Amino acid sequence: MEIIVALSIGVLSASGVWLLLRPRTFQVIIGLSLLSYAVNLFIFSMGRLRSGAAPVLSGASGDLAQYTDPLPQALVLTAIVIGFATTALFLVVLLAARGLTGTDHVDGREPKP
Amino acid sequence: MSGWLQHLAIVPILLPLAAGALMLLFNERRHQLKAGINLTATLLLAANALVLLAEAAGAPADAAVAEVYLLADWEAPFGIVLVVDRLSAMMLVLVAALGLAALVFSLARWHRAGTYFHPLFQFLLMGLNGAFLTGDLFNLFVFFEVLLAASYGLALHGSGSLRVKAGLHYIAINLAASLVFLIGVALIYGVTGTLNMADLAARVPTVVGGDRVLLEVGAAVLGIAFLTKAGMWPLCFWLPTTYAAAAAPVAALFAVLSKVGIYALLRLWLLLFGADAGASAYFGADWLLVGGLLTLGFGAVGMLASQDLARMAGYSVLVSSGTLLAAIGSGVPAATAPALYYMVSSTLAIAAFFLLIELIERGRRAGADILAVTLEAFGAADVEPEEDEAGMVIPATMALLGLSFLLCALLLAGLPPVSGFIAKFALLSALFNSGGLGADGSIAVVAWVLLAALLLSGLAALIGMTRAGIRAFWVPVGNTVPRVRLIEMAPVAVLLALCVAITVRAGPVMAYMQDTAARLHAPALYVDDVLSVVPARAAAEESDR
C-alpha cells in the first residue's frame, strides 16, 4: 500500500509541476489541481497509513493502537475546501485574462516566433 | 483578566467577518452605506487594537503573552488558541493604521471603481488579524488563505488588462506557495504529532535521528512558503509588478501583506529554532542572511532601474524585506528590536508612498481616463461630478505633495532626521556591539557585509528617489496641477506623521521593541504561558468546589 500511495503522490506532483511550468493558462490550472491532489494525499499519509481502522474513538475500551489519526483527515477536508475555492477564483481570473488579452498565454501575449 | 474584556482578543477576527458579511447583503450601488459600515468597523478595529497594545505593553515582566484565548474553551495542545503578545498587538495596530489610511483614501474615488471593494477590504483585514493572532500552524494556513483570497479580489480592483495580467501571475504563485505551505505543515505534523506552536516549540528539542532531518525539511519547506510571501530573491519577481498594477489604496494595504511572511518567519523561527532548540538551534540562519542580502541588492538595483514610480515603490518593498531578513538571519539577538522598529517605519513609509504616487501621477498620466471608463462600466454614472466638492480641494497642492515626497525619500533611504535613519542606525549599532561595547573587540564579517549592503541600498534608494522626484516635480513645464482632495491628502499626511511620531518618541517605542525582542528570544516563557492556561469551564468547576 505504501508504495502505491508514494508512487501516486510522486506522479501527481511531477505532472502537476510540469503543467504548472507550461505557457498556457489552462495547463497551469490543471497543474495546480493535480498538485493540490498530491498535497492532499501527502497530508493524509502523514497520519500514517492504516486500513480498516476507525478515526473516532467509541466506548470506554478505546485502545489507541486500533484507531487511525483523525486530525490529518480533518486537515485534508479543510485543504480541499480552500483549494477548491481558490482554484475556482483562479478560473475566473483566467477567463477574464482570456477575454481582455485575446490569448490564453500566461503573459497575455503570444511569444514571438 | 475577567468579564467581557477577555473577549477582545477575538474581536479583530469576528468584527471584520461580520462587517464584511453584512455588506454583501446590500446592493452594489449603495456606496455611502457600505463606506459607512466599513469605516465604522475599521475604526472599531483600530480602537480594539490600541486596547490590546496597551494590555500587551502593561503585561507583567515575567509573562511572555498578555492573553491566551482558547477557542471553544479547549486547552492549548488540543484546541486552537489565539495569542496576544507584544509582537501580535503591534502588528494589529499597524494593520489598523494602514487599513484606516487606505480606506479613507479610497473613499475619494477608488471604492467606486469596481464591485465588492468594501467586503473584500474587511475580509483582508480579517485574514491579516487572524494570521497575527493565531497560535496554531494549520489555523495560520487558513488565515493566510483568507487574506490571500481577499487580496486576489483586491489586486484586480479597478480591472484593466494590466491588473488582470499581473493578478494572474500573483494568484498562480500564491496558490503554488500555499501548496508548499501545506507540505511543510504536514511534514511537521507527521514528525511531531502536534500543530500548536507552543507545543511544537516544546517538542522540537526532543526530536532525534532521522526524524530531525524530516522536521528540518518540513521547516525549510514551510520557510519557502513564507519567504515567497515576504518576497525573498529569487521568489520575488511577481511582487513589484503586482504591487505596481494594484490600485493605490490596495497597494498601500499590500505593503503590510509582505510583512505577514516576515512576521510568521520571525515568530516560528525564533520559537522553534531559537537558542533552546538543541541540535537544530538557528537552523537555516545562513540562508536567511544570504537570501536577505541578495533581496536587498536586487531591490536596490530595481529601484535604480525603474522608470515608473509605482514600480519603484514595489522594489522598495523588496529592499525592506531584504533588510529585515538579513537582520533576522544575522543571528544577533540584539538586532531583532531595531529590525522590528525598521519594519514599522518602512511599512508606514511605503504605504504612504503608494498613496502619494497616485496623487502625483494624476497630473501626468492618463490613468484618470481608465478610471472614468471603469466607473462607467460599473454603472456608477449617478456619481456626483467632482466639481461639486471643489471646496475641499486643498491649496498649494504641489508644495504639499513635494514635501510628502521628500519625507518619503528620506524615510526610504534612511537619512536623518526621520525614523528610517534611527532604525538603520540602531540596527548597525546592534550588529557592531552585539555583546556590549568593547565586550570582545572583534567585529564579525557579517556586520561589515550588512553595513555595506545597508548603506549602498540607502544610496541607491536616494538616487532613485531624487531622480524620480526631479522628473515628477521640476521637469514638466505647464503641467496641470493634480486635483487632490483633502481626504486623499490626509491619509498620506497621517501615515507620515506616524513616522515622525515614532521618530520623536523613539525612546519609548524602541523600549517596547526591545521588550518584544527579549520575549521572542525566550521561547520557554511563551510555551509555559500558552500551555498552562486553564479552560474557563475547568476553572469554574474548580472554584465551585
XYZ file of C-alpha atoms in Angstrom:
658
model
C 0.000 0.000 0.000
C 2.802 2.382 0.942
C 4.488 2.049 -2.430
C 1.230 2.733 -4.306
C 0.483 5.831 -2.251
C 4.048 7.091 -2.599
C 4.062 6.470 -6.350
C 0.735 8.185 -6.895
C 1.818 11.236 -4.901
C 5.050 11.346 -6.880
C 3.386 11.002 -10.284
C 0.691 13.545 -9.419
C 3.148 16.141 -8.193
C 5.582 15.578 -11.054
C 2.889 16.056 -13.666
C 1.492 18.968 -11.645
C 4.821 20.789 -11.585
C 5.402 20.124 -15.277
C 1.988 21.507 -16.216
C 2.447 24.470 -13.872
C 5.502 25.498 -15.861
C 3.684 25.353 -19.208
C 2.817 28.607 -21.014
C -0.974 28.161 -21.336
C -3.290 29.207 -18.542
C -5.417 26.077 -18.855
C -2.362 23.899 -18.359
C -1.421 25.962 -15.316
C -4.788 25.477 -13.664
C -4.789 21.735 -14.337
C -1.256 21.611 -12.949
C -2.365 23.391 -9.796
C -5.271 20.980 -9.397
C -3.008 17.938 -9.778
C -0.541 19.412 -7.313
C -3.283 20.008 -4.785
C -4.405 16.369 -5.112
C -0.836 15.284 -4.477
C -0.595 17.546 -1.438
C -3.902 16.304 -0.057
C -2.763 12.704 -0.359
C 0.511 13.676 1.262
C -1.212 15.280 4.260
C -3.385 12.195 4.554
C -0.367 9.892 4.562
C 1.286 11.964 7.304
C -1.262 10.471 9.727
C 0.337 7.079 8.928
C -1.366 4.627 6.608
C -3.804 2.254 8.261
C -6.506 0.212 6.604
C -9.735 -0.737 8.267
C -9.209 1.451 11.343
C -11.834 3.890 12.630
C -10.932 7.540 13.215
C -13.339 8.168 16.102
C -12.936 6.519 19.480
C -16.027 4.641 20.614
C -16.730 3.288 24.047
C -14.516 3.380 27.098
C -12.377 0.476 25.907
C -10.828 2.540 23.097
C -7.305 1.371 22.527
C -5.337 3.988 20.577
C -3.489 1.278 18.655
C -6.685 0.288 16.870
C -7.580 3.721 15.633
C -6.282 5.911 12.869
C -5.246 9.535 13.389
C -8.328 11.687 12.686
C -6.523 15.027 12.555
C -4.942 14.712 9.062
C -8.364 13.761 7.730
C -9.804 16.971 9.137
C -6.863 18.923 7.702
C -7.355 17.359 4.266
C -11.019 18.298 4.335
C -10.130 21.919 5.078
C -7.395 21.927 2.449
C -9.766 20.510 -0.182
C -12.384 23.190 0.503
C -9.850 26.005 0.415
C -8.109 24.611 -2.655
C -11.419 24.263 -4.456
C -12.413 27.844 -3.681
C -9.106 29.378 -4.731
C -8.946 27.281 -7.904
C -12.422 28.464 -8.841
C -11.261 32.034 -8.256
C -8.238 31.448 -10.454
C -10.518 30.098 -13.160
C -12.470 33.372 -13.163
C -9.288 35.430 -13.486
C -8.114 33.085 -16.247
C -11.299 33.714 -18.209
C -11.041 37.464 -17.608
C -7.461 37.429 -18.887
C -8.544 35.468 -21.945
C -11.279 37.997 -22.627
C -9.103 41.060 -22.101
C -5.971 39.976 -23.910
C -7.426 37.630 -26.512
C -4.894 34.897 -25.836
C -4.518 32.102 -23.317
C -0.791 32.650 -22.885
C 0.136 33.321 -19.250
C 1.942 36.544 -20.176
C -1.079 37.889 -22.016
C 0.637 37.875 -25.417
C 1.887 35.279 -27.846
C 5.660 34.758 -27.865
C 7.417 35.987 -30.984
C 8.202 33.085 -33.334
C -8.463 39.191 33.279
C -12.198 38.675 33.559
C -15.563 39.623 32.099
C -16.030 40.928 28.592
C -12.508 42.329 28.372
C -11.035 38.874 27.786
C -13.062 38.510 24.614
C -11.302 41.456 22.977
C -8.752 39.019 21.538
C -11.255 37.540 19.124
C -12.813 40.843 18.053
C -10.137 41.551 15.381
C -11.334 38.406 13.578
C -15.080 38.414 14.234
C -15.728 42.092 13.613
C -14.357 42.234 10.025
C -16.080 38.936 9.260
C -19.432 40.260 10.441
C -18.976 43.630 8.774
C -17.884 42.055 5.502
C -20.769 39.591 5.512
C -23.239 42.362 6.306
C -22.023 44.482 3.405
C -22.512 41.583 0.996
C -26.234 41.820 1.639
C -26.587 45.310 0.231
C -26.911 46.339 -3.374
C -23.629 47.222 -5.059
C -24.763 50.803 -5.673
C -25.222 51.738 -2.050
C -21.697 53.076 -1.753
C -22.426 55.518 1.047
C -23.930 52.888 3.315
C -21.113 50.411 2.692
C -18.471 53.074 3.175
C -20.122 53.959 6.484
C -20.152 50.348 7.694
C -16.585 49.791 6.537
C -15.325 52.962 8.188
C -17.110 52.192 11.465
C -15.750 48.638 11.540
C -12.209 49.776 10.766
C -12.360 52.494 13.428
C -13.581 49.957 15.992
C -10.763 47.618 14.946
C -8.224 50.379 15.447
C -9.596 51.151 18.907
C -9.577 47.467 19.791
C -6.012 47.074 18.543
C -4.923 50.020 20.689
C -6.554 48.478 23.779
C -4.768 45.180 23.095
C -1.495 47.054 22.595
C -1.920 48.805 25.939
C -2.725 45.467 27.545
C 0.331 43.815 25.993
C 2.589 46.706 26.974
C 1.288 46.551 30.550
C 1.786 42.802 30.904
C 3.961 41.767 33.869
C 7.665 41.341 33.221
C 7.675 37.577 33.726
C 4.794 36.923 31.300
C 5.560 36.477 27.624
C 1.989 36.819 26.432
C -0.717 39.215 27.500
C -3.623 36.959 26.772
C -4.333 33.458 25.526
C -7.793 32.955 24.105
C -8.962 29.350 23.976
C -11.384 28.832 21.098
C -14.371 26.771 22.219
C -12.639 26.514 25.599
C -10.351 23.633 24.655
C -6.984 23.778 26.358
C -3.835 24.532 24.424
C -2.435 21.495 22.620
C -5.882 20.176 21.652
C -7.811 23.238 20.599
C -6.850 26.276 18.581
C -5.549 29.202 20.594
C -5.302 32.896 19.833
C -2.316 34.520 21.473
C -1.998 38.237 22.097
C 1.545 39.208 22.844
C 3.590 42.292 22.194
C 4.505 41.393 18.635
C 0.984 40.484 17.541
C -0.549 43.513 19.280
C 1.941 45.730 17.477
C 1.110 44.155 14.124
C -2.617 44.591 14.800
C -2.097 48.305 15.386
C -0.022 48.557 12.214
C -2.739 46.813 10.178
C -5.426 49.047 11.663
C -3.438 52.210 10.906
C -2.756 51.191 7.304
C -6.320 49.975 6.869
C -7.773 53.232 8.084
C -5.485 55.304 5.874
C -6.139 53.179 2.781
C -9.875 53.182 3.392
C -10.162 56.954 3.832
C -8.055 57.425 0.705
C -10.239 55.073 -1.302
C -13.416 56.905 -0.286
C -12.463 59.810 -2.533
C -12.969 57.781 -5.706
C -11.341 54.349 -5.800
C -14.005 52.434 -3.879
C -16.429 53.036 -6.732
C -14.084 51.649 -9.382
C -15.297 48.075 -9.071
C -17.515 45.667 -7.226
C -17.196 44.314 -3.692
C -14.405 46.634 -2.630
C -15.687 47.068 0.908
C -16.443 43.414 1.777
C -13.095 42.280 0.350
C -11.359 45.015 2.297
C -12.852 43.748 5.560
C -12.040 40.118 4.713
C -8.448 41.104 4.030
C -8.280 42.770 7.454
C -9.771 39.639 8.986
C -7.152 37.409 7.384
C -4.318 39.715 8.433
C -5.521 39.987 12.030
C -6.100 36.244 12.257
C -2.643 35.442 10.903
C -1.097 37.725 13.519
C -3.152 36.337 16.404
C -3.267 32.611 15.869
C -1.105 30.211 17.846
C -1.756 27.207 15.631
C 0.103 26.262 12.483
C -2.832 24.993 10.443
C -5.003 27.883 11.558
C -2.237 30.138 10.262
C -2.655 28.459 6.870
C -6.396 29.096 6.952
C -5.936 32.791 7.717
C -3.243 33.031 5.049
C -5.785 31.703 2.580
C -8.456 34.129 3.805
C -6.182 37.103 3.344
C -4.866 35.825 0.020
C -8.330 35.161 -1.361
C -9.360 38.697 -0.422
C -6.134 40.081 -1.836
C -6.735 38.320 -5.186
C -10.001 40.205 -5.456
C -8.499 43.496 -4.355
C -5.476 43.193 -6.657
C -7.905 43.085 -9.559
C -9.935 46.005 -8.213
C -10.445 48.546 -10.955
C -9.871 45.872 -13.605
C -7.984 46.601 -16.830
C -5.743 44.205 -18.737
C -2.600 45.261 -16.851
C -4.119 44.330 -13.500
C -5.546 41.072 -14.792
C -2.189 40.069 -16.259
C -0.320 40.880 -13.046
C -3.102 39.282 -10.995
C -2.840 36.054 -12.964
C 0.820 35.691 -12.037
C 0.174 36.744 -8.463
C -2.577 34.168 -7.970
C -0.638 31.332 -9.625
C 2.450 31.993 -7.499
C 0.484 32.227 -4.295
C -1.570 29.107 -4.983
C 1.659 27.185 -5.508
C 3.101 28.729 -2.328
C 0.014 27.656 -0.387
C 0.533 24.075 -1.521
C 4.151 24.284 -0.397
C 2.899 25.638 2.939
C 0.652 22.577 3.307
C 3.504 20.170 2.556
C 5.596 21.840 5.270
C 2.775 21.741 7.809
C 2.043 18.080 7.022
C 5.702 17.080 7.414
C 5.978 18.875 10.733
C 2.760 17.249 11.942
C 3.953 13.853 10.773
C 7.131 14.147 12.830
C 5.927 15.862 15.999
C 2.228 14.986 16.087
C 1.133 18.492 17.018
C 0.280 21.741 15.285
C 0.127 24.045 18.280
C 3.081 26.433 18.050
C 3.854 26.344 21.780
C 3.586 22.568 21.926
C 5.790 22.306 18.832
C 8.445 24.502 20.438
C 8.457 22.230 23.456
C 8.842 19.109 21.293
C 11.459 20.256 18.780
C 14.468 19.691 21.095
C 13.289 16.122 21.789
C 13.246 15.062 18.131
C 16.287 12.934 17.265
C 17.868 10.990 14.426
C 16.096 10.635 11.087
C 13.046 12.431 12.432
C 15.131 15.538 12.980
C 16.078 15.594 9.300
C 12.423 15.284 8.335
C 11.490 18.046 10.759
C 14.135 20.341 9.318
C 12.980 19.553 5.797
C 9.419 20.383 6.848
C 10.540 23.643 8.417
C 12.556 24.570 5.331
C 9.598 23.854 3.042
C 7.377 25.953 5.304
C 10.017 28.670 5.236
C 9.908 28.729 1.435
C 6.184 29.442 1.590
C 6.737 32.347 3.989
C 9.679 33.665 2.003
C 7.594 33.676 -1.174
C 5.125 35.937 0.585
C 7.902 38.080 2.025
C 9.450 38.337 -1.441
C 12.928 36.916 -0.904
C 15.061 36.736 -4.042
C 14.601 34.605 -6.211
C 10.965 34.167 -5.161
C 10.095 37.823 -5.607
C 9.736 38.586 -9.312
C 5.953 38.739 -9.065
C 5.975 41.354 -6.334
C 6.890 44.694 -7.979
C 4.608 44.048 -10.967
C 1.616 43.125 -8.839
C 2.050 45.976 -6.385
C 2.602 48.495 -9.156
C -0.506 47.329 -11.007
C -2.790 47.370 -7.953
C -4.979 50.381 -7.200
C -3.282 52.872 -4.864
C -5.227 52.169 -1.641
C -4.935 48.430 -2.260
C -1.196 48.689 -2.835
C -0.873 50.657 0.408
C -2.577 47.844 2.273
C -0.450 45.292 0.432
C 2.619 46.944 1.997
C 1.767 45.018 5.170
C 0.991 41.817 3.237
C 4.643 41.052 2.584
C 5.288 41.674 6.278
C 2.981 38.779 7.159
C 5.635 36.454 5.745
C 8.304 38.194 7.805
C 6.113 38.027 10.902
C 5.462 34.301 10.507
C 9.148 33.670 9.954
C 10.181 35.725 12.977
C 7.610 34.118 15.232
C 8.080 30.489 14.164
C 11.804 30.538 13.584
C 12.629 32.053 16.963
C 10.058 29.847 18.679
C 11.007 26.535 17.084
C 14.656 27.070 16.220
C 15.761 29.595 18.831
C 18.750 29.130 21.107
C 16.891 26.444 23.124
C 16.236 24.125 20.190
C 19.133 21.791 20.878
C 20.813 20.456 17.747
C 18.536 22.454 15.470
C 19.291 25.829 17.051
C 19.365 28.638 14.467
C 18.664 26.170 11.682
C 18.798 27.950 8.321
C 20.169 31.266 9.610
C 22.753 31.424 6.823
C 20.072 31.002 4.201
C 18.070 33.863 5.654
C 21.141 36.071 5.801
C 22.325 35.366 2.256
C 18.784 35.490 0.888
C 18.181 38.762 2.682
C 21.354 40.303 1.270
C 20.519 39.163 -2.266
C 16.985 40.554 -1.911
C 18.416 43.810 -0.652
C 20.729 44.020 -3.648
C 18.015 43.097 -6.118
C 15.618 45.636 -4.607
C 18.231 48.384 -4.694
C 19.130 47.716 -8.331
C 15.448 47.599 -9.147
C 14.882 50.983 -7.509
C 17.667 52.445 -9.622
C 16.373 50.849 -12.788
C 12.654 51.533 -12.557
C 11.230 54.242 -14.787
C 7.877 54.190 -13.125
C 7.196 55.479 -9.612
C 4.847 52.634 -8.714
C 7.402 50.001 -9.728
C 9.979 51.824 -7.659
C 7.688 51.568 -4.653
C 7.338 47.852 -5.384
C 11.098 47.462 -5.303
C 11.270 49.438 -2.061
C 9.072 46.705 -0.553
C 11.810 44.256 -1.554
C 14.506 46.443 -0.007
C 12.527 46.491 3.218
C 12.020 42.709 3.169
C 15.688 42.117 2.382
C 16.867 44.304 5.239
C 14.577 42.522 7.656
C 15.568 39.038 6.504
C 19.264 39.848 6.688
C 18.856 41.380 10.149
C 16.935 38.345 11.419
C 19.349 35.917 9.776
C 22.442 37.643 11.147
C 21.885 35.646 14.329
C 22.498 38.655 16.579
C 19.681 38.765 19.161
C 20.243 42.472 19.755
C 19.398 43.181 16.101
C 15.806 41.989 16.481
C 14.490 45.087 18.224
C 15.867 47.518 15.610
C 14.545 45.201 12.901
C 11.045 45.446 14.383
C 11.365 49.226 14.525
C 12.505 49.235 10.913
C 9.553 47.053 9.950
C 7.031 49.521 11.392
C 8.786 52.554 9.970
C 9.310 51.141 6.478
C 5.789 49.725 6.224
C 4.249 53.089 7.089
C 6.592 54.890 4.692
C 5.941 52.512 1.783
C 2.177 52.695 2.296
C 2.336 56.494 2.288
C 4.497 56.341 -0.840
C 1.992 54.166 -2.710
C -0.813 56.600 -1.889
C 1.324 59.582 -2.791
C 2.310 58.155 -6.176
C -1.280 58.022 -7.300
C -1.734 61.704 -6.405
C 1.472 62.772 -8.150
C 0.818 60.778 -11.303
C -2.726 62.010 -11.554
C -1.500 65.233 -13.105
C 0.740 63.449 -15.579
C -0.796 60.222 -16.644
C -3.913 59.196 -18.437
C -4.832 56.950 -15.518
C -7.844 59.098 -14.793
C -9.319 58.147 -18.158
C -9.144 54.437 -17.378
C -10.777 55.111 -14.063
C -13.564 57.023 -15.747
C -14.181 54.125 -18.118
C -14.367 51.589 -15.323
C -16.683 53.863 -13.357
C -18.975 53.883 -16.346
C -18.722 50.136 -16.821
C -19.797 49.517 -13.272
C -22.807 51.739 -13.617
C -21.623 54.495 -11.345
C -22.953 57.149 -13.692
C -25.022 58.556 -10.867
C -21.824 59.655 -9.154
C -21.911 63.373 -8.468
C -19.443 65.363 -10.565
C -16.162 66.156 -8.881
C -16.701 69.903 -9.157
C -19.402 69.770 -6.520
C -16.715 69.040 -3.980
C -14.297 71.625 -5.305
C -14.475 73.466 -1.992
C -12.434 70.682 -0.447
C -9.613 70.800 -2.966
C -6.624 71.852 -0.967
C -4.399 74.809 -1.910
C -0.665 74.651 -2.502
C -1.095 71.085 -3.734
C 2.262 70.799 -5.395
C 4.097 72.109 -2.344
C 2.375 69.601 -0.084
C 2.934 66.735 -2.494
C 6.585 67.696 -2.874
C 7.067 67.888 0.860
C 5.475 64.480 1.369
C 7.618 63.035 -1.408
C 10.735 64.439 0.252
C 9.753 62.882 3.549
C 9.109 59.529 1.844
C 12.524 59.688 0.169
C 14.230 60.406 3.494
C 12.353 57.550 5.156
C 13.092 55.021 2.432
C 16.739 56.000 2.070
C 17.213 56.035 5.836
C 18.521 59.557 6.167
C 18.234 61.732 9.260
C 16.183 63.216 10.815
C 13.345 60.714 10.416
C 12.663 57.193 11.648
C 14.319 55.320 8.777
C 17.657 56.671 9.952
C 17.035 55.716 13.576
C 16.081 52.200 12.505
C 19.184 51.671 10.384
C 21.468 53.291 12.926
C 20.107 51.126 15.739
C 20.419 48.051 13.544
C 24.064 48.709 12.697
C 24.879 49.670 16.255
C 23.385 46.364 17.449
C 25.412 44.430 14.877
C 28.666 46.060 15.810
C 28.164 45.994 19.581
C 26.359 42.700 19.857
C 27.972 41.893 23.171
C 28.015 45.426 24.514
C 30.734 47.948 23.737
C 34.201 46.524 23.984
C 32.903 43.126 25.098
C 35.280 41.318 22.888
C 36.913 43.716 20.374
C 36.304 41.633 17.262
C 33.691 42.532 14.695
C 32.093 39.782 12.681
C 32.449 39.768 8.891
C 28.654 39.600 8.722
C 28.425 43.017 10.319
C 30.699 44.578 7.694
C 28.815 42.973 4.810
C 25.490 44.072 6.207
C 26.826 47.571 6.817
C 27.915 47.865 3.201
C 24.634 46.437 1.916
C 22.503 48.741 4.049
C 24.438 51.887 3.166
C 24.599 51.070 -0.543
C 20.903 50.247 -0.706
C 20.184 53.528 1.068
C 22.310 55.339 -1.522
C 20.513 53.550 -4.356
C 17.141 54.474 -2.866
C 18.247 58.091 -2.528
C 19.493 58.306 -6.126
C 16.372 56.638 -7.458
C 14.026 58.817 -5.447
C 15.892 62.019 -6.295
C 15.772 61.254 -9.986
C 12.107 60.370 -9.835
C 11.373 63.483 -7.806
C 13.126 65.740 -10.296
C 11.239 64.116 -13.134
C 7.906 64.419 -11.350
C 8.156 67.907 -9.904
C 10.739 70.003 -11.736
C 10.923 68.824 -15.327
C 7.305 69.123 -16.505
C 6.520 72.527 -17.943
C 2.935 73.694 -17.975
C 1.871 70.588 -16.143
C -1.637 70.620 -14.793
C -1.740 70.664 -11.020
C -3.422 67.428 -9.947
C -6.797 67.828 -8.306
C -6.214 66.461 -4.863
C -8.910 66.445 -2.240
C -8.442 66.736 1.477
C -9.483 63.156 2.228
C -6.834 61.944 -0.195
C -4.047 64.059 1.230
C -4.958 63.456 4.867
C -4.135 59.692 4.934
C -0.701 60.342 3.427
C -0.102 63.087 5.973
C -1.268 60.867 8.831
C 0.980 57.958 7.808
C 3.968 60.274 7.509
C 3.028 61.925 10.817
C 3.087 58.467 12.415
C 6.629 58.030 11.095
C 7.552 61.384 12.598
C 5.835 60.401 15.848
C 7.879 57.217 16.209
C 10.950 59.357 15.498
C 10.130 61.875 18.213
C 9.095 59.180 20.694
C 11.854 56.828 19.562
C 12.875 56.086 23.179
C 9.604 54.549 24.414
C 8.936 52.872 21.051
C 12.376 51.292 20.988
C 11.973 50.195 24.623
C 8.753 48.432 23.618
C 10.523 46.772 20.687
C 13.337 45.649 22.953
C 10.854 44.060 25.361
C 9.213 42.367 22.381
C 12.543 41.063 21.099
C 13.607 39.851 24.542
C 10.407 37.794 24.800
C 10.812 36.468 21.259
C 14.259 35.233 22.177
C 12.963 33.475 25.309
C 10.510 30.982 23.799
C 10.304 28.938 27.020
C 8.236 31.715 28.613
C 5.821 31.727 25.684
C 5.477 27.949 25.786
C 4.744 27.954 29.525
C 2.230 30.758 29.247
C 0.291 29.166 26.420
C 0.284 25.587 27.683
C -0.582 26.457 31.284
C -3.848 28.235 30.526
C -6.787 26.506 32.193
C -10.102 26.374 30.297
C -12.835 28.566 31.781
C -15.089 25.565 32.355
C -12.481 23.721 34.406
C -11.611 26.877 36.294
C -15.293 27.416 37.168
C -15.631 23.837 38.437
C -12.521 24.312 40.494
C -13.934 27.394 42.189
C -17.311 25.721 42.785
C -15.703 23.028 44.832
